GROMACS .gro file of C-alpha atoms in nm:
model
  227
    1UNK     CA    1   0.241   0.030  -0.707
    2UNK     CA    2   0.278  -0.345  -0.647
    3UNK     CA    3   0.608  -0.386  -0.817
    4UNK     CA    4   0.827  -0.168  -0.661
    5UNK     CA    5   0.608  -0.254  -0.349
    6UNK     CA    6   0.754  -0.591  -0.450
    7UNK     CA    7   1.062  -0.503  -0.509
    8UNK     CA    8   1.153  -0.252  -0.235
    9UNK     CA    9   1.051  -0.445   0.025
   10UNK     CA   10   1.290  -0.782  -0.135
   11UNK     CA   11   1.546  -0.531  -0.149
   12UNK     CA   12   1.586  -0.382   0.132
   13UNK     CA   13   1.461  -0.687   0.333
   14UNK     CA   14   1.831  -0.798   0.214
   15UNK     CA   15   2.024  -0.516   0.284
   16UNK     CA   16   1.877  -0.492   0.656
   17UNK     CA   17   1.996  -0.868   0.697
   18UNK     CA   18   2.321  -0.767   0.585
   19UNK     CA   19   2.333  -0.569   0.915
   20UNK     CA   20   2.628  -0.669   1.198
   21UNK     CA   21   2.432  -0.601   1.428
   22UNK     CA   22   2.138  -0.790   1.262
   23UNK     CA   23   2.100  -1.226   1.310
   24UNK     CA   24   2.052  -1.302   0.952
   25UNK     CA   25   2.026  -1.672   1.048
   26UNK     CA   26   1.729  -1.546   1.304
   27UNK     CA   27   1.379  -1.602   1.145
   28UNK     CA   28   1.192  -1.355   1.334
   29UNK     CA   29   1.440  -1.096   1.355
   30UNK     CA   30   1.436  -1.122   0.926
   31UNK     CA   31   1.007  -1.097   0.987
   32UNK     CA   32   1.043  -0.861   1.205
   33UNK     CA   33   1.242  -0.628   0.961
   34UNK     CA   34   1.012  -0.686   0.698
   35UNK     CA   35   0.749  -0.425   0.820
   36UNK     CA   36   0.931  -0.163   0.815
   37UNK     CA   37   1.132  -0.274   0.484
   38UNK     CA   38   0.730  -0.261   0.313
   39UNK     CA   39   0.623   0.062   0.479
   40UNK     CA   40   1.011   0.173   0.329
   41UNK     CA   41   0.921   0.030  -0.044
   42UNK     CA   42   0.525   0.116  -0.012
   43UNK     CA   43   0.625   0.527   0.090
   44UNK     CA   44   0.906   0.538  -0.246
   45UNK     CA   45   0.578   0.387  -0.416
   46UNK     CA   46   0.364   0.669  -0.318
   47UNK     CA   47   0.618   0.939  -0.419
   48UNK     CA   48   0.617   0.807  -0.765
   49UNK     CA   49   0.234   0.753  -0.852
   50UNK     CA   50   0.137   1.081  -0.640
   51UNK     CA   51   0.191   1.362  -0.961
   52UNK     CA   52  -0.032   1.108  -1.150
   53UNK     CA   53  -0.264   1.072  -0.956
   54UNK     CA   54  -0.484   1.330  -1.022
   55UNK     CA   55  -0.356   1.341  -1.408
   56UNK     CA   56  -0.533   1.041  -1.432
   57UNK     CA   57  -0.876   1.119  -1.277
   58UNK     CA   58  -0.866   1.474  -1.470
   59UNK     CA   59  -0.863   1.158  -1.822
   60UNK     CA   60  -1.121   0.938  -1.669
   61UNK     CA   61  -1.408   1.258  -1.542
   62UNK     CA   62  -1.349   1.391  -1.902
   63UNK     CA   63  -1.185   1.728  -1.734
   64UNK     CA   64  -0.898   1.658  -2.007
   65UNK     CA   65  -0.903   1.452  -2.367
   66UNK     CA   66  -0.543   1.321  -2.318
   67UNK     CA   67  -0.213   1.406  -2.061
   68UNK     CA   68  -0.091   1.759  -2.205
   69UNK     CA   69  -0.455   1.890  -2.110
   70UNK     CA   70  -0.445   1.705  -1.744
   71UNK     CA   71  -0.100   1.771  -1.693
   72UNK     CA   72  -0.195   2.185  -1.828
   73UNK     CA   73  -0.540   2.174  -1.558
   74UNK     CA   74  -0.323   2.019  -1.257
   75UNK     CA   75   0.003   2.152  -1.257
   76UNK     CA   76  -0.027   2.521  -1.474
   77UNK     CA   77  -0.352   2.662  -1.453
   78UNK     CA   78  -0.394   2.717  -1.109
   79UNK     CA   79  -0.160   2.857  -0.910
   80UNK     CA   80   0.174   2.740  -0.817
   81UNK     CA   81   0.105   2.822  -0.344
   82UNK     CA   82  -0.196   2.545  -0.451
   83UNK     CA   83  -0.087   2.286  -0.663
   84UNK     CA   84   0.219   2.286  -0.370
   85UNK     CA   85  -0.029   2.197  -0.160
   86UNK     CA   86  -0.240   2.013  -0.272
   87UNK     CA   87   0.040   1.809  -0.419
   88UNK     CA   88   0.179   1.791  -0.024
   89UNK     CA   89  -0.157   1.756   0.079
   90UNK     CA   90  -0.179   1.482  -0.173
   91UNK     CA   91   0.115   1.252  -0.078
   92UNK     CA   92   0.111   1.278   0.289
   93UNK     CA   93  -0.237   1.113   0.254
   94UNK     CA   94  -0.104   0.879  -0.004
   95UNK     CA   95   0.186   0.736   0.206
   96UNK     CA   96  -0.009   0.700   0.505
   97UNK     CA   97  -0.238   0.479   0.400
   98UNK     CA   98   0.008   0.291   0.165
   99UNK     CA   99   0.177   0.256   0.524
  100UNK     CA  100  -0.022   0.001   0.626
  101UNK     CA  101  -0.065  -0.181   0.352
  102UNK     CA  102   0.329  -0.222   0.297
  103UNK     CA  103   0.395  -0.299   0.648
  104UNK     CA  104   0.086  -0.611   0.615
  105UNK     CA  105   0.109  -0.737   0.233
  106UNK     CA  106   0.460  -0.868   0.196
  107UNK     CA  107   0.492  -0.956   0.570
  108UNK     CA  108   0.180  -1.203   0.584
  109UNK     CA  109   0.209  -1.381   0.301
  110UNK     CA  110   0.631  -1.434   0.323
  111UNK     CA  111   0.486  -1.592   0.711
  112UNK     CA  112   0.181  -1.779   0.481
  113UNK     CA  113   0.489  -1.879   0.215
  114UNK     CA  114   0.728  -2.000   0.524
  115UNK     CA  115   0.493  -2.192   0.801
  116UNK     CA  116   0.223  -2.346   0.581
  117UNK     CA  117   0.362  -2.595   0.253
  118UNK     CA  118   0.403  -2.943   0.458
  119UNK     CA  119   0.053  -2.847   0.628
  120UNK     CA  120  -0.108  -2.783   0.230
  121UNK     CA  121   0.096  -3.077   0.131
  122UNK     CA  122  -0.030  -3.337   0.374
  123UNK     CA  123  -0.380  -3.221   0.284
  124UNK     CA  124  -0.394  -3.264  -0.079
  125UNK     CA  125  -0.363  -2.922  -0.195
  126UNK     CA  126  -0.186  -2.858  -0.516
  127UNK     CA  127   0.161  -2.698  -0.523
  128UNK     CA  128   0.105  -2.468  -0.795
  129UNK     CA  129  -0.209  -2.347  -0.656
  130UNK     CA  130  -0.001  -2.257  -0.318
  131UNK     CA  131   0.159  -1.903  -0.427
  132UNK     CA  132  -0.191  -1.854  -0.527
  133UNK     CA  133  -0.351  -1.905  -0.204
  134UNK     CA  134  -0.104  -1.702   0.054
  135UNK     CA  135  -0.169  -1.477  -0.231
  136UNK     CA  136  -0.577  -1.443  -0.182
  137UNK     CA  137  -0.486  -1.469   0.244
  138UNK     CA  138  -0.265  -1.168   0.237
  139UNK     CA  139  -0.454  -0.932   0.021
  140UNK     CA  140  -0.804  -1.005   0.286
  141UNK     CA  141  -0.604  -0.968   0.590
  142UNK     CA  142  -0.401  -0.703   0.440
  143UNK     CA  143  -0.760  -0.548   0.305
  144UNK     CA  144  -0.928  -0.574   0.660
  145UNK     CA  145  -0.611  -0.496   0.842
  146UNK     CA  146  -0.620  -0.197   0.674
  147UNK     CA  147  -0.942  -0.006   0.694
  148UNK     CA  148  -0.886   0.209   0.922
  149UNK     CA  149  -0.678   0.456   0.819
  150UNK     CA  150  -0.851   0.374   0.453
  151UNK     CA  151  -1.211   0.477   0.614
  152UNK     CA  152  -1.048   0.827   0.844
  153UNK     CA  153  -0.896   0.927   0.549
  154UNK     CA  154  -1.120   0.863   0.299
  155UNK     CA  155  -1.364   1.053   0.532
  156UNK     CA  156  -1.189   1.366   0.540
  157UNK     CA  157  -1.117   1.318   0.235
  158UNK     CA  158  -1.492   1.364   0.151
  159UNK     CA  159  -1.583   1.665   0.437
  160UNK     CA  160  -1.245   1.864   0.352
  161UNK     CA  161  -1.279   2.225   0.221
  162UNK     CA  162  -1.186   2.364  -0.092
  163UNK     CA  163  -0.876   2.521  -0.154
  164UNK     CA  164  -0.836   2.833   0.171
  165UNK     CA  165  -0.537   3.006  -0.035
  166UNK     CA  166  -0.275   2.900   0.242
  167UNK     CA  167   0.065   2.732   0.283
  168UNK     CA  168   0.070   2.353   0.260
  169UNK     CA  169   0.112   2.288   0.658
  170UNK     CA  170   0.204   1.914   0.820
  171UNK     CA  171   0.074   2.019   1.096
  172UNK     CA  172  -0.295   2.111   0.945
  173UNK     CA  173  -0.313   1.784   0.717
  174UNK     CA  174  -0.220   1.611   1.025
  175UNK     CA  175  -0.476   1.732   1.269
  176UNK     CA  176  -0.753   1.677   1.021
  177UNK     CA  177  -0.672   1.324   1.002
  178UNK     CA  178  -0.693   1.351   1.411
  179UNK     CA  179  -0.984   1.518   1.363
  180UNK     CA  180  -1.126   1.288   1.118
  181UNK     CA  181  -1.083   0.970   1.359
  182UNK     CA  182  -1.230   1.117   1.663
  183UNK     CA  183  -1.545   1.279   1.394
  184UNK     CA  184  -1.523   0.880   1.344
  185UNK     CA  185  -1.511   0.759   1.691
  186UNK     CA  186  -1.797   1.012   1.866
  187UNK     CA  187  -2.014   0.956   1.592
  188UNK     CA  188  -2.031   0.534   1.547
  189UNK     CA  189  -1.783   0.412   1.888
  190UNK     CA  190  -1.481   0.186   1.721
  191UNK     CA  191  -1.716  -0.067   1.486
  192UNK     CA  192  -1.676   0.270   1.224
  193UNK     CA  193  -1.319   0.191   1.189
  194UNK     CA  194  -1.455  -0.134   1.057
  195UNK     CA  195  -1.751   0.015   0.782
  196UNK     CA  196  -1.627  -0.152   0.506
  197UNK     CA  197  -1.377  -0.320   0.611
  198UNK     CA  198  -1.488  -0.685   0.471
  199UNK     CA  199  -1.603  -0.509   0.121
  200UNK     CA  200  -1.232  -0.423   0.117
  201UNK     CA  201  -1.089  -0.753   0.190
  202UNK     CA  202  -1.256  -0.904  -0.118
  203UNK     CA  203  -1.217  -0.573  -0.263
  204UNK     CA  204  -0.805  -0.690  -0.208
  205UNK     CA  205  -0.785  -1.018  -0.211
  206UNK     CA  206  -0.848  -1.188  -0.569
  207UNK     CA  207  -0.609  -0.876  -0.699
  208UNK     CA  208  -0.317  -1.004  -0.523
  209UNK     CA  209  -0.474  -1.398  -0.511
  210UNK     CA  210  -0.338  -1.315  -0.912
  211UNK     CA  211  -0.038  -1.085  -0.825
  212UNK     CA  212   0.168  -1.304  -0.595
  213UNK     CA  213   0.011  -1.627  -0.815
  214UNK     CA  214   0.158  -1.459  -1.128
  215UNK     CA  215   0.486  -1.331  -0.928
  216UNK     CA  216   0.603  -1.614  -0.826
  217UNK     CA  217   0.542  -1.816  -1.178
  218UNK     CA  218   0.729  -1.542  -1.396
  219UNK     CA  219   1.006  -1.640  -1.095
  220UNK     CA  220   1.029  -1.922  -1.135
  221UNK     CA  221   1.023  -1.940  -1.556
  222UNK     CA  222   1.323  -1.675  -1.443
  223UNK     CA  223   1.489  -1.887  -1.239
  224UNK     CA  224   1.522  -2.161  -1.462
  225UNK     CA  225   1.672  -2.007  -1.773
  226UNK     CA  226   1.896  -1.767  -1.572
  227UNK     CA  227   2.002  -2.104  -1.513
   0.00000   0.00000   0.00000
């Protein structure tokens, strides 16, 4: 999903900067446009990811031996109404969870990449290590900033009841999310939304560090080869 995020993020940002009513020479406008670009890119990746989430869980839990059996268990055995409802709910939750991630991850990385090279070079930090540092910082900050929606959606998923036979209702799903948020606040106050935030930050930091570092290295090799 990170590959789709980065590709979509770069493409959408370039397209947005090209609009006639956008001042492409304004660096602040470019950073502003990165927010909706990241959201759209991450949401697009979520749409592609959702259909295989439950299939993957079936194999991991030992409920299916292979992809064909997991597909049968997830999509062919349950009633079509239940399949559509589960897909709709899962897509809604995945998009709402991924949108903040898409908004922050690449934006923070690009801000650090734009603003800190001189500072790091003056401090004697190796140039080759800069993308890894930027990636780690972006992952850490994104993990912490996206923790509140993660807490809400996790609580909602845990308390969610079995299928009630009704059709998918976006309003009902959003109502469940609102109810989960109100319950967290009522029971634990604002601190409840920060629970697990530090752990989330440390989870994403090494992942983003390696991903962005490898991305910049491969990008450099590819550009050299094309020239």
